[in-house]
XYZ file of N, CA, C and O in Angstrom:
460
model
N 1.673 -18.363 -90.493
C 2.456 -18.547 -91.709
C 3.838 -17.959 -91.543
O 4.039 -16.973 -90.845
N 4.816 -18.595 -92.177
C 6.207 -18.154 -92.125
C 6.734 -18.095 -93.550
O 6.447 -18.975 -94.371
N 7.490 -17.057 -93.836
C 8.144 -16.941 -95.128
C 9.657 -16.947 -94.908
O 10.167 -16.287 -94.002
N 10.339 -17.709 -95.736
C 11.794 -17.795 -95.677
C 12.358 -17.380 -97.035
O 11.918 -17.887 -98.066
N 13.319 -16.473 -97.013
C 13.915 -15.981 -98.250
C 15.432 -16.066 -98.140
O 16.038 -15.429 -97.275
N 16.035 -16.862 -99.033
C 17.488 -17.029 -99.037
C 18.148 -15.991 -99.944
O 17.530 -15.499 -100.895
N 19.400 -15.714 -99.647
C 20.221 -14.863 -100.501
C 21.675 -15.222 -100.272
O 21.998 -15.963 -99.337
N 22.538 -14.715 -101.144
C 23.968 -14.901 -100.951
C 24.616 -15.934 -101.825
O 25.830 -16.114 -101.780
N 23.834 -16.638 -102.629
C 24.428 -17.618 -103.526
C 25.210 -16.937 -104.640
O 25.179 -15.719 -104.801
N 25.929 -17.748 -105.398
C 26.706 -17.200 -106.502
C 27.708 -18.206 -106.997
O 27.625 -19.400 -106.689
N 28.651 -17.717 -107.781
C 29.702 -18.560 -108.341
C 31.032 -18.227 -107.684
O 31.346 -17.053 -107.477
N 31.784 -19.256 -107.386
C 33.064 -19.078 -106.717
C 34.003 -20.197 -107.152
O 33.543 -21.282 -107.542
N 35.284 -19.936 -107.088
C 36.255 -20.972 -107.417
C 36.482 -21.886 -106.213
O 36.264 -21.495 -105.057
N 36.928 -23.074 -106.496
C 37.225 -24.029 -105.431
C 38.201 -23.406 -104.433
O 39.144 -22.720 -104.819
N 37.917 -23.646 -103.149
C 38.722 -23.050 -102.088
C 38.169 -21.740 -101.574
O 38.611 -21.239 -100.535
N 37.217 -21.183 -102.287
C 36.648 -19.903 -101.895
C 35.564 -20.044 -100.842
O 35.299 -21.139 -100.329
N 34.943 -18.914 -100.518
C 33.936 -18.864 -99.463
C 32.696 -18.118 -99.940
O 32.782 -17.232 -100.801
N 31.575 -18.475 -99.358
C 30.322 -17.759 -99.537
C 29.570 -17.790 -98.221
O 29.729 -18.739 -97.430
N 28.731 -16.785 -98.008
C 27.848 -16.799 -96.853
C 26.422 -16.665 -97.329
O 26.060 -15.668 -97.975
N 25.628 -17.677 -97.033
C 24.215 -17.656 -97.363
C 23.432 -17.072 -96.191
O 23.773 -17.306 -95.035
N 22.379 -16.344 -96.537
C 21.507 -15.767 -95.519
C 20.085 -16.219 -95.767
O 19.682 -16.455 -96.912
N 19.331 -16.317 -94.702
C 17.912 -16.680 -94.802
C 17.142 -15.768 -93.862
O 17.384 -15.762 -92.647
N 16.251 -14.991 -94.434
C 15.431 -14.070 -93.648
C 14.071 -14.691 -93.398
O 13.389 -15.105 -94.341
N 13.682 -14.751 -92.136
C 12.387 -15.317 -91.756
C 11.441 -14.197 -91.385
O 11.805 -13.253 -90.695
N 10.209 -14.322 -91.836
C 9.181 -13.343 -91.484
C 7.866 -14.068 -91.251
O 7.682 -15.205 -91.666
N 6.954 -13.380 -90.597
C 5.668 -13.989 -90.281
C 5.625 -14.419 -88.831
O 6.201 -13.770 -87.968
N 4.979 -15.528 -88.567
C 4.806 -16.012 -87.198
C 6.035 -16.815 -86.783
O 6.028 -18.046 -86.808
N 7.096 -16.109 -86.411
C 8.382 -16.768 -86.185
C 8.662 -17.094 -84.732
O 9.682 -17.697 -84.432
N 7.765 -16.740 -83.818
C 8.078 -16.926 -82.407
C 8.058 -18.388 -82.002
O 8.618 -18.762 -80.978
N 7.419 -19.248 -82.811
C 7.253 -20.653 -82.443
C 8.314 -21.551 -83.081
O 8.114 -22.746 -83.213
N 9.442 -20.965 -83.461
C 10.485 -21.749 -84.122
C 11.064 -22.804 -83.181
O 11.338 -22.543 -82.014
N 11.287 -24.003 -83.722
C 11.951 -25.046 -82.946
C 13.282 -25.448 -83.547
O 14.136 -25.973 -82.851
N 13.479 -25.215 -84.834
C 14.748 -25.578 -85.461
C 14.877 -24.874 -86.797
O 13.874 -24.528 -87.430
N 16.114 -24.644 -87.187
C 16.420 -24.117 -88.516
C 17.480 -25.015 -89.133
O 18.304 -25.601 -88.424
N 17.453 -25.103 -90.451
C 18.407 -25.971 -91.130
C 18.664 -25.473 -92.540
O 17.902 -24.667 -93.077
N 19.744 -25.979 -93.094
C 20.046 -25.779 -94.504
C 20.091 -27.145 -95.182
O 20.636 -28.108 -94.622
N 19.519 -27.185 -96.362
C 19.562 -28.361 -97.217
C 20.125 -27.927 -98.572
O 20.184 -26.736 -98.876
N 20.505 -28.900 -99.381
C 20.945 -28.597 -100.726
C 20.519 -29.697 -101.680
O 20.313 -30.837 -101.274
N 20.389 -29.305 -102.926
C 20.015 -30.260 -103.959
C 20.830 -29.996 -105.204
O 20.669 -28.943 -105.845
N 21.681 -30.925 -105.526
C 22.465 -30.830 -106.750
C 21.633 -31.342 -107.921
O 20.677 -32.108 -107.743
N 22.003 -30.942 -109.103
C 21.264 -31.328 -110.300
C 21.205 -32.844 -110.416
O 22.231 -33.528 -110.344
N 20.009 -33.368 -110.583
C 19.831 -34.798 -110.756
C 19.935 -35.620 -109.486
O 19.919 -36.857 -109.540
N 20.048 -34.957 -108.348
C 20.189 -35.675 -107.078
C 19.070 -35.297 -106.114
O 18.364 -34.304 -106.299
N 18.939 -36.092 -105.074
C 17.938 -35.823 -104.049
C 18.410 -34.695 -103.138
O 19.609 -34.469 -102.971
N 17.439 -34.004 -102.559
C 17.775 -32.961 -101.591
C 18.405 -33.619 -100.366
O 17.935 -34.636 -99.870
N 19.480 -33.014 -99.878
C 20.162 -33.573 -98.726
C 20.346 -32.522 -97.640
O 20.503 -31.324 -97.914
N 20.340 -32.989 -96.441
C 20.524 -32.129 -95.276
C 21.988 -31.707 -95.176
O 22.893 -32.514 -95.406
N 22.212 -30.438 -94.796
C 23.564 -29.898 -94.687
C 23.911 -29.572 -93.238
O 24.945 -29.969 -92.729
N 23.044 -28.811 -92.563
C 23.345 -28.372 -91.198
C 22.059 -27.967 -90.506
O 21.091 -27.561 -91.156
N 22.062 -28.068 -89.170
C 20.897 -27.703 -88.374
C 21.305 -26.929 -87.136
O 22.404 -27.134 -86.604
N 20.390 -26.081 -86.676
C 20.552 -25.391 -85.403
C 19.247 -25.553 -84.640
O 18.194 -25.099 -85.101
N 19.307 -26.207 -83.491
C 18.089 -26.461 -82.730
C 17.746 -25.265 -81.849
O 18.529 -24.322 -81.713
N 16.578 -25.337 -81.208
C 16.115 -24.258 -80.349
C 17.035 -24.072 -79.157
O 17.117 -22.972 -78.588
N 17.764 -25.114 -78.788
C 18.712 -25.012 -77.673
C 20.122 -24.762 -78.196
O 21.099 -24.999 -77.503
N 20.195 -24.312 -79.455
C 21.467 -23.928 -80.077
C 22.420 -25.086 -80.296
O 23.637 -24.883 -80.377
N 21.889 -26.286 -80.375
C 22.741 -27.412 -80.744
C 22.948 -27.370 -82.258
O 21.995 -27.324 -83.028
N 24.211 -27.379 -82.665
C 24.563 -27.300 -84.078
C 25.041 -28.662 -84.559
O 25.881 -29.294 -83.912
N 24.514 -29.104 -85.682
C 24.943 -30.377 -86.247
C 25.180 -30.208 -87.739
O 24.550 -29.357 -88.385
N 26.073 -31.024 -88.268
C 26.496 -30.901 -89.658
C 26.594 -32.261 -90.327
O 26.930 -33.262 -89.693
N 26.339 -32.250 -91.625
C 26.605 -33.435 -92.415
C 28.118 -33.656 -92.455
O 28.896 -32.699 -92.441
N 28.519 -34.909 -92.526
C 29.952 -35.216 -92.538
C 30.662 -34.532 -93.702
O 31.822 -34.142 -93.583
N 29.967 -34.381 -94.804
C 30.585 -33.822 -96.010
C 30.955 -32.349 -95.863
O 31.762 -31.829 -96.625
N 30.369 -31.653 -94.881
C 30.640 -30.223 -94.724
C 31.251 -29.890 -93.374
O 31.628 -28.738 -93.130
N 31.360 -30.869 -92.508
C 31.861 -30.634 -91.155
C 33.271 -30.042 -91.201
O 34.130 -30.525 -91.941
N 33.474 -28.982 -90.442
C 34.773 -28.324 -90.429
C 34.931 -27.251 -91.486
O 35.883 -26.473 -91.450
N 34.003 -27.200 -92.436
C 34.082 -26.188 -93.505
C 32.900 -25.217 -93.451
O 33.042 -24.045 -93.800
N 31.740 -25.708 -93.050
C 30.526 -24.886 -93.008
C 30.151 -24.588 -91.563
O 30.373 -25.415 -90.673
N 29.547 -23.421 -91.345
C 29.077 -23.042 -90.020
C 27.685 -22.441 -90.129
O 27.492 -21.467 -90.880
N 26.742 -22.996 -89.373
C 25.394 -22.447 -89.316
C 25.291 -21.547 -88.085
O 25.861 -21.862 -87.027
N 24.595 -20.438 -88.237
C 24.394 -19.537 -87.100
C 23.034 -18.859 -87.225
O 22.478 -18.764 -88.320
N 22.534 -18.414 -86.078
C 21.222 -17.770 -86.036
C 21.336 -16.448 -85.297
O 21.989 -16.365 -84.253
N 20.718 -15.428 -85.860
C 20.583 -14.138 -85.193
C 19.109 -13.985 -84.835
O 18.288 -13.635 -85.696
N 18.771 -14.274 -83.595
C 17.361 -14.265 -83.192
C 16.751 -12.870 -83.261
O 15.582 -12.700 -83.609
N 17.552 -11.873 -82.962
C 17.027 -10.506 -82.972
C 16.604 -10.076 -84.369
O 15.657 -9.305 -84.537
N 17.294 -10.587 -85.366
C 17.008 -10.206 -86.752
C 16.201 -11.267 -87.492
O 15.887 -11.084 -88.670
N 15.885 -12.370 -86.825
C 15.192 -13.485 -87.500
C 15.944 -13.931 -88.745
O 15.355 -14.106 -89.825
N 17.237 -14.087 -88.583
C 18.091 -14.486 -89.702
C 18.820 -15.782 -89.342
O 19.189 -16.014 -88.195
N 19.068 -16.594 -90.343
C 19.940 -17.753 -90.197
C 20.963 -17.698 -91.323
O 20.640 -17.301 -92.440
N 22.169 -18.062 -91.008
C 23.275 -17.953 -91.956
C 23.958 -19.302 -92.148
O 23.912 -20.173 -91.278
N 24.601 -19.428 -93.282
C 25.464 -20.577 -93.523
C 26.760 -20.047 -94.103
O 26.796 -19.616 -95.261
N 27.800 -20.043 -93.290
C 29.124 -19.657 -93.762
C 29.788 -20.883 -94.372
O 29.931 -21.905 -93.700
N 30.181 -20.772 -95.619
C 30.763 -21.904 -96.337
C 32.181 -21.549 -96.745
O 32.394 -20.614 -97.525
N 33.132 -22.270 -96.198
C 34.543 -22.058 -96.504
C 35.114 -23.280 -97.210
O 34.526 -24.360 -97.178
N 36.264 -23.104 -97.822
C 36.948 -24.207 -98.516
C 35.988 -24.948 -99.433
O 35.917 -26.187 -99.420
N 35.283 -24.197 -100.233
C 34.265 -24.795 -101.092
C 34.879 -25.710 -102.139
O 35.986 -25.464 -102.641
N 34.132 -26.758 -102.451
C 34.556 -27.754 -103.428
C 33.524 -27.806 -104.557
O 32.345 -27.466 -104.339
N 33.929 -28.261 -105.728
C 32.949 -28.378 -106.824
C 31.729 -29.216 -106.439
O 30.614 -28.926 -106.885
N 31.927 -30.216 -105.606
C 30.805 -31.062 -105.198
C 29.840 -30.367 -104.245
O 28.785 -30.918 -103.904
N 30.176 -29.159 -103.800
C 29.245 -28.366 -103.000
C 28.243 -27.618 -103.886
O 27.303 -26.995 -103.371
N 28.447 -27.643 -105.193
C 27.545 -26.953 -106.098
C 26.140 -27.533 -105.987
O 25.945 -28.743 -106.090
N 25.170 -26.671 -105.773
C 23.789 -27.106 -105.576
C 22.906 -25.885 -105.369
O 23.407 -24.761 -105.201
N 21.617 -26.121 -105.355
C 20.682 -25.111 -104.867
C 20.538 -25.340 -103.364
O 20.263 -26.464 -102.926
N 20.765 -24.302 -102.608
C 20.708 -24.385 -101.146
C 19.382 -23.824 -100.656
O 18.980 -22.724 -101.059
N 18.743 -24.585 -99.773
C 17.432 -24.225 -99.254
C 17.484 -24.019 -97.749
O 18.065 -24.824 -97.017
N 16.824 -22.986 -97.312
C 16.633 -22.737 -95.893
C 15.365 -23.460 -95.448
O 14.363 -23.454 -96.171
N 15.426 -24.080 -94.292
C 14.288 -24.815 -93.750
C 14.061 -24.396 -92.307
O 15.015 -24.270 -91.534
N 12.805 -24.193 -91.967
C 12.466 -23.845 -90.598
C 11.283 -24.669 -90.113
O 10.370 -24.955 -90.888
N 11.341 -25.059 -88.854
C 10.221 -25.790 -88.240
C 9.562 -24.841 -87.246
O 10.185 -24.415 -86.267
N 8.320 -24.509 -87.528
C 7.560 -23.581 -86.700
C 6.245 -24.245 -86.332
O 5.485 -24.645 -87.212
N 6.023 -24.349 -85.023
C 4.773 -24.935 -84.539
C 4.517 -26.294 -85.184
O 3.381 -26.634 -85.538
N 5.577 -27.057 -85.353
C 5.452 -28.406 -85.886
C 5.356 -28.509 -87.397
O 5.255 -29.614 -87.932
N 5.380 -27.373 -88.080
C 5.257 -27.386 -89.543
C 6.580 -27.010 -90.195
O 7.296 -26.145 -89.693
N 6.864 -27.643 -91.322
C 8.077 -27.366 -92.093
C 7.836 -26.252 -93.101
O 6.838 -26.281 -93.842
N 8.747 -25.319 -93.138
C 8.704 -24.251 -94.128
C 10.018 -24.230 -94.899
O 11.086 -24.509 -94.346
N 9.918 -23.871 -96.194
C 11.086 -23.850 -97.075
C 11.187 -22.508 -97.786
O 10.172 -21.901 -98.140
N 12.425 -22.108 -98.033
C 12.648 -20.968 -98.896
C 12.647 -21.417 -100.338
O 12.475 -22.600 -100.653
N 12.887 -20.467 -101.234
C 12.833 -20.769 -102.670
C 14.163 -21.303 -103.187
O 14.227 -21.823 -104.301
N 15.208 -21.165 -102.398
C 16.516 -21.692 -102.788
C 17.419 -20.639 -103.403
O 16.952 -19.668 -104.000
N 18.712 -20.857 -103.255
C 19.705 -19.987 -103.870
C 20.815 -20.862 -104.440
O 21.259 -21.816 -103.808
N 21.238 -20.547 -105.650
C 22.197 -21.384 -106.372
C 23.624 -21.084 -105.937
O 24.040 -19.919 -105.856
N 24.368 -22.135 -105.675
C 25.808 -22.041 -105.394
C 26.530 -22.889 -106.437
O 26.207 -24.069 -106.610
N 27.474 -22.266 -107.121
C 28.250 -22.963 -108.144
C 29.725 -22.807 -107.817
O 30.211 -21.681 -107.688
N 30.410 -23.930 -107.676
C 31.841 -23.920 -107.353
C 32.597 -24.529 -108.533
O 32.356 -25.683 -108.894
N 33.483 -23.762 -109.102
C 34.246 -24.227 -110.258
C 35.638 -24.674 -109.819
O 36.218 -24.134 -108.873
N 36.156 -25.653 -110.544
C 37.481 -26.197 -110.191
C 38.589 -25.417 -110.849
O 38.363 -24.582 -111.732
């Protein structure tokens, strides 16, 4: 079993920055990928960024150049640095991890960007 807990959400004005954190605990040695997703009110959950086991980083076009995903293996942490935030980035952000072929999700953290 793996537990993922996000933190770092909040309210910020457009153009500002936030850094989301996701702490992983449990049976974490079998990780194959980590990712961030988001879900805005009334919309489907969408993929934001991924970091593979070989450290390949990929981003949705909507956040490319503004967001950065990173992993600290020693601390079992994954981060999402979000810069130049826009109102359309407002959503609940979820941490996702694939361990031993199974998907795990955190509870989500709210990000609100005001214009």
